[in-house]
Every structure is written in C-alpha cells, then in structure tokens.
DNA sequence: GCTTGCTCCTCCAGTGACTGGAGATGTTAC
DNA sequence: GTAACATCTCCAGTCACTGGAGGAGCAAGC
C-alpha cells in the first residue's frame, strides 16, 4: 500500500538515494523496516521529513542544526527559543554574505563595463582585499 | 628587510599556516623563495593576495573561480576583451548567488519572527517543512 | 656549548556533506 | 527464463581545509 521504496522517496523528496542512506547513517532519518529482500520500506512521512531536511540544507543549515530542528519538531511542547536562535544565527550570516556580494557585484559590474580600456583601473583586488567592505563574519 | 615568515603572513592575512601551504600547493599563491634553513620567505604582496583569497572564500567562491579572479586582477595590462568574459561570468555567478541568498533571507526573516511561545505555534518548522509540515513525526 | 622554547618543515589522516562506482542480489516485464 | 532495472553494502573520491606527528631551524639565556 503506502510503502515506498528508496527510489520513490528519492524522486518525491528530490534527494538522491545515496544521500538518503547517508542521512539514515547520520541519524537524521530513522532506519526504516526492510522487505523480505532487504529493501528499505518507507512510510510517506519519510518524504515529508526528507523535504524538511532538503529545504533546511538549501537554507544553509548544517546537519547538526537540522537534527536539532527535527528534535524540536518532535516535541511541540518545547519552547520555540532554540529553533528561533538557530534561524536568527543563519539570518545574520546570510545578511553578511549579501552585503559582501553586493560590494563585489559593484566592482565586477565596473569591470564588465570597462569597454575598450584595460583592466588597470579595476578594483576587484582592492575590493576583496579590504576588510572594511565586509561585515567580517569569521567562520560559521 | 621586508621578508615575512609564513607565521607573519598568516597573522596578517588571517589565514592559517597550513591553509597557506595548501593554497601554494593548489597554485593560488606562488611558491616563495626559501631561506638557508628552508623556511618560506614572503613578499608583503603575498599578504594582499591572501586577503583577497580569504575574502573571496568568505563570499563562497571556489578555488578555481578565485584563480580566475586573481588572473584577472593580477594582469592590469591584459586586453579588456579577454578579461571581460571572465568578469561577466563571475558577475552572473555573483548575481545568481545574491538572488538565492535574498530569497533565503526572506524566509529566515519570516522564520525568526516567530512569537515567543512553544514550537506548536512557531513558524520556523512550518516554513522549513514547506507545505508538508513535519506534523507529529513519531519520536525524533 | 647546551638547553629551552618557539617556529617551521613535510607528510598524512580526518572533517562535513555528499557523490559515484563496484560487485552482488532482488524484482519486474516480456 | 532471461534481460533490464532497482537496490543492497562497502569503499574511494571530492572540496577546502584542519590538525597532528615527528623532525629540524633558530634566538636567547645560562
């Protein structure tokens, strides 16, 4: 009936088969029951869980953060503060990246616009070498 | 004179010693001359180059893209026609990156706006779950 | 000259988050 | 029955580092 193979789940979640097994290994997805022939048999809820993981990955969350999020999702009575903090931390990082990229884009646009001249007056190196242009997010 | 050790360069550029050697190995930094005792002796220009690399890495560029950028910025005499294509290609990449990061930011902002309560009425997990909320996953 | 303590050298293994392949087995269609 | 495909486990490789082992260079103090 609603038993899905790993291939079905991969198609529906948009996550590759090997990656699904990898997530299982990392504890993000519970190990599903197996068929007589040792194939994984998934519950449709696994698709939702994988879509959750995929979306979180696209948003830049690391697997440990996603594991936290999933644990919180499993305990709806828990305070929201922890999930909120994770999101806020990501947000700060994303905003810093956008600021830095906007500065770089300006320089690249200048270069692309430089017409018949040389690159001598392009300031990409300065732009990227200058600390003051970025919000200086060291590591994540 | 102005010969710097790898430690000096690491301190001034904010890149770790091992990473500097790694960049040398990958061809992003030219192999510097050595002292009698086999230590690397850097020119101050190496610091600028490393700061450039560091910043570009923080912006999410891969090492091959950074090599392109360095070639572009490091040859001011190069005819613009040759540089133009690289610049435009990098620009397209930067713009795509900004677009996806902006979408991401909107979502994280929405997520971070969750009112203080329990995860039951927190939107973080809902927005990450897309439409198919991770409603009551049997244990975490 | 000797020791202490730091820096630096090379080489190699490990990380995170996958990705892809080998070789074997299960399942399905004709 | 057999061909084609899906899946299994295990393992190696990717990228961009990071850290450690084991050894050598070097400057200062005794």
Tab-separated table of C-alpha atoms (C1' of nucleotides) in Angstrom:
chain	number	residue	atom	x	y	z
A	1	UNK	CA	0.000	0.000	0.000
A	2	UNK	CA	1.725	3.161	1.114
A	3	UNK	CA	5.091	1.511	1.387
A	4	UNK	CA	7.627	3.401	-0.648
A	5	UNK	CA	10.954	2.231	-1.971
A	6	UNK	CA	14.034	4.358	-1.544
A	7	UNK	CA	13.722	5.247	-5.217
A	8	UNK	CA	10.167	6.541	-4.743
A	9	UNK	CA	11.200	8.547	-1.746
A	10	UNK	CA	14.197	9.933	-3.605
A	11	UNK	CA	12.009	11.032	-6.506
A	12	UNK	CA	9.398	12.608	-4.271
A	13	UNK	CA	11.797	14.355	-1.963
A	14	UNK	CA	14.321	15.365	-4.578
A	15	UNK	CA	17.139	13.828	-2.565
A	16	UNK	CA	19.441	11.256	-4.103
A	17	UNK	CA	19.323	7.672	-2.996
A	18	UNK	CA	22.860	7.658	-1.692
A	19	UNK	CA	22.169	10.840	0.226
A	20	UNK	CA	19.093	9.318	1.836
A	21	UNK	CA	21.179	6.403	3.042
A	22	UNK	CA	23.765	8.883	4.230
A	23	UNK	CA	21.111	10.749	6.239
A	24	UNK	CA	19.958	7.485	7.730
A	25	UNK	CA	23.532	6.758	8.723
A	26	UNK	CA	23.793	10.193	10.312
A	27	UNK	CA	20.612	9.672	12.271
A	28	UNK	CA	18.543	12.331	10.504
A	29	UNK	CA	16.171	9.736	9.154
A	30	UNK	CA	15.148	6.727	11.239
A	31	UNK	CA	16.154	3.385	9.753
A	32	UNK	CA	13.003	2.077	8.064
A	33	UNK	CA	11.813	-1.529	8.170
A	34	UNK	CA	13.013	-3.824	5.411
A	35	UNK	CA	11.253	-6.070	2.942
A	36	UNK	CA	11.911	-9.798	2.742
A	37	UNK	CA	14.549	-8.951	0.165
A	38	UNK	CA	16.234	-6.414	2.455
A	39	UNK	CA	14.918	-3.307	0.710
A	40	UNK	CA	14.042	-0.257	2.758
A	41	UNK	CA	10.292	0.301	3.015
A	42	UNK	CA	9.368	3.878	3.755
A	43	UNK	CA	6.358	5.437	5.313
A	44	UNK	CA	5.074	8.514	3.402
A	45	UNK	CA	6.094	10.589	6.432
A	46	UNK	CA	9.698	9.955	5.423
A	47	UNK	CA	9.129	12.076	2.324
A	48	UNK	CA	7.966	14.985	4.463
A	49	UNK	CA	10.944	14.577	6.724
A	50	UNK	CA	13.329	14.490	3.799
A	51	UNK	CA	11.738	17.546	2.242
A	52	UNK	CA	12.201	19.285	5.544
A	53	UNK	CA	15.859	18.293	5.556
A	54	UNK	CA	16.335	19.322	1.962
A	55	UNK	CA	14.799	22.698	2.487
A	56	UNK	CA	16.853	23.276	5.598
A	57	UNK	CA	20.015	22.309	3.707
A	58	UNK	CA	19.137	24.731	0.930
A	59	UNK	CA	18.830	27.402	3.571
A	60	UNK	CA	22.351	26.657	4.697
A	61	UNK	CA	21.698	24.696	7.865
A	62	UNK	CA	24.267	22.106	8.811
A	63	UNK	CA	23.205	18.585	9.613
A	64	UNK	CA	23.618	19.007	13.384
A	65	UNK	CA	21.371	22.096	13.287
A	66	UNK	CA	18.813	20.162	11.273
A	67	UNK	CA	18.944	17.358	13.770
A	68	UNK	CA	18.170	19.922	16.476
A	69	UNK	CA	15.291	21.286	14.444
A	70	UNK	CA	13.899	17.811	13.889
A	71	UNK	CA	14.181	17.021	17.565
A	72	UNK	CA	12.277	20.215	18.348
A	73	UNK	CA	9.652	19.274	15.801
A	74	UNK	CA	9.197	16.012	17.623
A	75	UNK	CA	8.477	17.833	20.859
A	76	UNK	CA	5.945	20.575	20.051
A	77	UNK	CA	5.603	21.450	23.718
A	78	UNK	CA	9.185	22.653	23.871
A	79	UNK	CA	9.820	26.405	23.839
A	80	UNK	CA	10.428	27.930	20.471
A	81	UNK	CA	13.525	29.829	21.568
A	82	UNK	CA	16.010	27.212	20.446
A	83	UNK	CA	14.662	26.920	16.915
A	84	UNK	CA	14.374	30.674	16.769
A	85	UNK	CA	18.017	31.106	17.758
A	86	UNK	CA	19.143	28.740	15.025
A	87	UNK	CA	17.186	30.677	12.428
A	88	UNK	CA	18.476	34.021	13.651
A	89	UNK	CA	22.051	32.861	13.522
A	90	UNK	CA	21.597	31.754	9.922
A	91	UNK	CA	19.906	35.030	9.084
A	92	UNK	CA	22.812	37.084	10.365
A	93	UNK	CA	25.230	35.090	8.283
A	94	UNK	CA	23.124	35.333	5.156
A	95	UNK	CA	22.816	39.085	5.516
A	96	UNK	CA	26.571	39.462	5.856
A	97	UNK	CA	27.068	37.407	2.710
A	98	UNK	CA	24.615	39.527	0.788
A	99	UNK	CA	26.403	42.715	1.845
A	100	UNK	CA	29.776	41.383	0.766
A	101	UNK	CA	28.455	40.061	-2.515
A	102	UNK	CA	26.797	43.357	-3.311
A	103	UNK	CA	30.147	45.119	-2.950
A	104	UNK	CA	31.782	42.570	-5.195
A	105	UNK	CA	28.988	42.845	-7.740
A	106	UNK	CA	29.542	46.573	-7.974
A	107	UNK	CA	33.211	46.013	-8.765
A	108	UNK	CA	32.507	43.288	-11.283
A	109	UNK	CA	29.949	45.476	-12.991
A	110	UNK	CA	32.560	48.203	-13.241
A	111	UNK	CA	34.942	45.743	-14.825
A	112	UNK	CA	32.378	44.401	-17.237
A	113	UNK	CA	31.655	47.986	-18.211
A	114	UNK	CA	35.248	48.918	-18.819
A	115	UNK	CA	34.757	48.944	-22.568
A	116	UNK	CA	37.843	49.419	-24.721
A	117	UNK	CA	40.293	50.080	-21.912
A	118	UNK	CA	42.392	47.712	-19.877
A	119	UNK	CA	41.658	46.169	-16.518
A	120	UNK	CA	44.182	48.532	-14.985
A	121	UNK	CA	41.527	50.642	-13.351
A	122	UNK	CA	39.572	47.737	-11.985
A	123	UNK	CA	39.500	47.440	-8.248
A	124	UNK	CA	38.405	43.915	-7.663
A	125	UNK	CA	41.502	43.027	-5.733
A	126	UNK	CA	41.181	46.082	-3.549
A	127	UNK	CA	37.513	45.452	-3.076
A	128	UNK	CA	38.060	41.913	-1.934
A	129	UNK	CA	41.231	42.671	-0.019
A	130	UNK	CA	39.656	45.432	2.005
A	131	UNK	CA	38.343	44.398	5.356
A	132	UNK	CA	36.080	47.367	5.832
A	133	UNK	CA	33.840	46.307	2.984
A	134	UNK	CA	32.656	43.200	4.672
A	135	UNK	CA	30.900	42.670	7.931
A	136	UNK	CA	33.637	40.218	8.759
A	137	UNK	CA	31.756	37.082	9.603
A	138	UNK	CA	34.509	34.742	10.695
A	139	UNK	CA	33.596	31.102	10.286
A	140	UNK	CA	30.248	29.645	10.915
B	1	UNK	CA	64.191	43.595	5.149
B	2	UNK	CA	60.593	43.110	4.272
B	3	UNK	CA	60.813	39.338	4.203
B	4	UNK	CA	57.979	37.771	6.086
B	5	UNK	CA	57.776	34.304	7.543
B	6	UNK	CA	54.757	32.164	6.948
B	7	UNK	CA	53.711	32.936	10.512
B	8	UNK	CA	53.799	36.688	9.877
B	9	UNK	CA	51.811	36.285	6.705
B	10	UNK	CA	49.305	34.051	8.456
B	11	UNK	CA	48.797	36.599	11.236
B	12	UNK	CA	48.417	39.490	8.825
B	13	UNK	CA	46.150	37.745	6.370
B	14	UNK	CA	44.070	35.836	8.882
B	15	UNK	CA	44.711	32.591	7.060
B	16	UNK	CA	46.164	29.642	8.882
B	17	UNK	CA	49.669	28.433	8.128
B	18	UNK	CA	48.513	25.071	6.871
B	19	UNK	CA	45.967	26.722	4.641
B	20	UNK	CA	48.617	28.990	3.146
B	21	UNK	CA	50.717	25.963	2.277
B	22	UNK	CA	47.599	24.355	0.858
B	23	UNK	CA	46.972	27.376	-1.358
B	24	UNK	CA	50.555	27.236	-2.527
B	25	UNK	CA	50.052	23.595	-3.383
B	26	UNK	CA	46.899	24.481	-5.327
B	27	UNK	CA	48.695	27.200	-7.240
B	28	UNK	CA	46.774	30.151	-5.789
B	29	UNK	CA	49.896	31.522	-4.202
B	30	UNK	CA	53.254	31.322	-5.976
B	31	UNK	CA	55.869	29.291	-4.144
B	32	UNK	CA	58.077	31.852	-2.386
B	33	UNK	CA	61.862	31.641	-2.133
B	34	UNK	CA	63.319	29.826	0.850
B	35	UNK	CA	65.828	30.783	3.482
B	36	UNK	CA	69.043	28.846	4.078
B	37	UNK	CA	67.084	26.808	6.609
B	38	UNK	CA	64.306	26.043	4.121
B	39	UNK	CA	61.763	28.499	5.502
B	40	UNK	CA	59.406	30.284	3.163
B	41	UNK	CA	60.225	33.987	2.788
B	42	UNK	CA	57.279	36.082	1.673
B	43	UNK	CA	56.979	39.376	-0.035
B	44	UNK	CA	54.413	41.739	1.567
B	45	UNK	CA	52.329	41.415	-1.603
B	46	UNK	CA	51.559	37.866	-0.529
B	47	UNK	CA	49.508	39.274	2.344
B	48	UNK	CA	47.305	41.234	-0.046
B	49	UNK	CA	46.880	38.210	-2.246
B	50	UNK	CA	45.917	36.054	0.705
B	51	UNK	CA	43.467	38.620	1.979
B	52	UNK	CA	41.896	38.633	-1.439
B	53	UNK	CA	41.617	34.853	-1.377
B	54	UNK	CA	40.203	34.844	2.104
B	55	UNK	CA	37.548	37.366	1.286
B	56	UNK	CA	36.593	35.617	-1.918
B	57	UNK	CA	36.315	32.345	0.011
B	58	UNK	CA	34.053	34.005	2.552
B	59	UNK	CA	31.891	35.058	-0.370
B	60	UNK	CA	31.555	31.444	-1.359
B	61	UNK	CA	33.811	31.300	-4.409
B	62	UNK	CA	35.534	28.039	-5.140
B	63	UNK	CA	39.281	27.942	-5.570
B	64	UNK	CA	39.145	27.686	-9.398
B	65	UNK	CA	36.935	30.780	-9.558
B	66	UNK	CA	39.342	32.603	-7.263
B	67	UNK	CA	42.201	31.626	-9.535
B	68	UNK	CA	40.290	33.276	-12.398
B	69	UNK	CA	39.699	36.379	-10.341
B	70	UNK	CA	43.378	36.554	-9.407
B	71	UNK	CA	44.431	36.207	-13.005
B	72	UNK	CA	42.017	38.955	-13.931
B	73	UNK	CA	43.058	41.331	-11.156
B	74	UNK	CA	46.717	40.462	-11.406
B	75	UNK	CA	47.208	41.387	-15.046
B	76	UNK	CA	46.146	45.026	-15.385
B	77	UNK	CA	47.734	45.181	-18.811
B	78	UNK	CA	45.557	42.429	-20.186
B	79	UNK	CA	43.269	43.457	-23.008
B	80	UNK	CA	39.793	44.069	-21.805
B	81	UNK	CA	38.236	41.718	-24.310
B	82	UNK	CA	39.890	38.741	-22.672
B	83	UNK	CA	39.092	39.893	-19.159
B	84	UNK	CA	35.571	40.870	-19.987
B	85	UNK	CA	34.296	37.349	-20.423
B	86	UNK	CA	35.689	36.267	-17.074
B	87	UNK	CA	34.282	39.317	-15.367
B	88	UNK	CA	30.838	38.785	-16.855
B	89	UNK	CA	30.855	35.154	-15.927
B	90	UNK	CA	31.802	35.972	-12.349
B	91	UNK	CA	29.204	38.699	-12.313
B	92	UNK	CA	26.497	36.294	-13.417
B	93	UNK	CA	27.537	33.923	-10.673
B	94	UNK	CA	27.523	36.670	-8.090
B	95	UNK	CA	24.099	37.846	-9.163
B	96	UNK	CA	22.678	34.345	-9.027
B	97	UNK	CA	24.149	33.959	-5.575
B	98	UNK	CA	22.630	37.214	-4.422
B	99	UNK	CA	19.234	36.224	-5.794
B	100	UNK	CA	19.160	32.928	-3.985
B	101	UNK	CA	20.514	34.439	-0.807
B	102	UNK	CA	17.825	37.115	-0.895
B	103	UNK	CA	15.105	34.511	-1.159
B	104	UNK	CA	16.738	32.663	1.655
B	105	UNK	CA	16.882	35.790	3.778
B	106	UNK	CA	13.187	36.469	3.318
B	107	UNK	CA	12.405	33.017	4.533
B	108	UNK	CA	14.737	33.194	7.503
B	109	UNK	CA	13.291	36.544	8.463
B	110	UNK	CA	9.848	35.045	8.407
B	111	UNK	CA	11.138	32.184	10.483
B	112	UNK	CA	12.899	34.375	13.004
B	113	UNK	CA	9.712	36.376	13.503
B	114	UNK	CA	8.110	33.626	15.455
B	115	UNK	CA	6.441	34.915	18.574
B	116	UNK	CA	7.700	33.556	21.838
B	117	UNK	CA	5.665	30.522	22.589
B	118	UNK	CA	6.020	26.845	22.109
B	119	UNK	CA	7.105	25.180	18.898
B	120	UNK	CA	3.460	24.346	18.439
B	121	UNK	CA	2.794	27.870	17.215
B	122	UNK	CA	6.261	28.579	15.891
B	123	UNK	CA	6.547	29.137	12.171
B	124	UNK	CA	10.164	28.097	11.877
B	125	UNK	CA	9.448	24.466	11.414
B	126	UNK	CA	6.436	25.101	9.222
B	127	UNK	CA	8.332	27.240	6.791
B	128	UNK	CA	11.091	24.705	6.614
B	129	UNK	CA	8.675	21.861	6.140
B	130	UNK	CA	7.348	23.582	3.049
B	131	UNK	CA	3.697	22.590	2.783
B	132	UNK	CA	4.027	19.123	4.207
B	133	UNK	CA	4.658	20.009	7.812
B	134	UNK	CA	6.598	17.572	9.890
B	135	UNK	CA	3.404	17.060	11.817
B	136	UNK	CA	3.993	14.679	14.673
B	137	UNK	CA	6.852	12.587	13.464
B	138	UNK	CA	6.781	9.519	15.652
B	139	UNK	CA	9.615	10.183	18.067
B	140	UNK	CA	12.576	12.215	16.916
C	1	DG	C1'	78.377	24.827	24.215
C	2	DC	C1'	73.878	23.402	25.858
C	3	DT	C1'	69.230	23.684	26.793
C	4	DT	C1'	64.661	25.683	26.436
C	5	DG	C1'	61.048	27.095	23.672
C	6	DC	C1'	59.266	28.566	19.773
C	7	DT	C1'	58.594	28.398	14.701
C	8	DC	C1'	58.728	25.970	10.749
C	9	DC	C1'	59.295	21.807	7.725
C	10	DT	C1'	56.928	17.603	5.285
C	11	DC	C1'	53.677	14.177	5.241
C	12	DC	C1'	49.418	12.118	6.349
C	13	DA	C1'	44.821	11.372	8.379
C	14	DG	C1'	40.330	13.359	9.352
C	15	DT	C1'	36.225	16.586	8.665
C	16	DG	C1'	31.424	17.605	6.521
C	17	DA	C1'	28.275	16.612	3.227
C	18	DC	C1'	27.910	14.374	-0.046
C	19	DT	C1'	28.772	11.624	-4.868
C	20	DG	C1'	29.762	7.841	-7.643
C	21	DG	C1'	31.261	3.190	-8.591
C	22	DA	C1'	31.966	-1.970	-7.898
C	23	DG	C1'	30.045	-6.165	-7.341
C	24	DA	C1'	26.240	-8.765	-5.610
C	25	DT	C1'	21.398	-9.590	-5.140
C	26	DG	C1'	16.246	-8.601	-5.527
C	27	DT	C1'	12.304	-7.596	-8.578
C	28	DT	C1'	9.694	-6.947	-12.711
C	29	DA	C1'	8.390	-7.295	-17.664
C	30	DC	C1'	8.251	-9.817	-21.589
D	1	DG	C1'	13.957	-17.850	-18.444
D	2	DT	C1'	16.239	-14.031	-19.084
D	3	DA	C1'	17.061	-9.186	-19.689
D	4	DA	C1'	16.742	-4.905	-17.582
D	5	DC	C1'	16.481	-2.368	-13.824
D	6	DA	C1'	16.401	-1.224	-8.726
D	7	DT	C1'	18.534	-1.830	-4.669
D	8	DC	C1'	21.938	-3.606	-1.389
D	9	DT	C1'	26.654	-2.811	1.141
D	10	DC	C1'	31.037	-1.103	1.102
D	11	DC	C1'	34.552	1.891	-0.275
D	12	DA	C1'	37.075	5.663	-2.683
D	13	DG	C1'	36.968	10.329	-4.132
D	14	DT	C1'	35.582	15.377	-3.879
D	15	DC	C1'	36.411	20.206	-1.924
D	16	DA	C1'	38.551	23.142	1.132
D	17	DC	C1'	40.525	22.847	4.593
D	18	DT	C1'	42.355	21.409	9.726
D	19	DG	C1'	45.233	19.267	12.969
D	20	DG	C1'	48.841	16.281	14.451
D	21	DA	C1'	53.273	13.555	14.269
D	22	DG	C1'	57.948	13.693	14.060
D	23	DG	C1'	61.806	16.241	12.919
D	24	DA	C1'	64.773	20.451	12.051
D	25	DG	C1'	65.951	25.613	12.357
D	26	DC	C1'	66.837	29.430	15.270
D	27	DA	C1'	67.285	33.003	19.081
D	28	DA	C1'	68.055	33.699	23.967
D	29	DG	C1'	69.707	32.659	28.367
D	30	DC	C1'	72.937	30.205	31.318
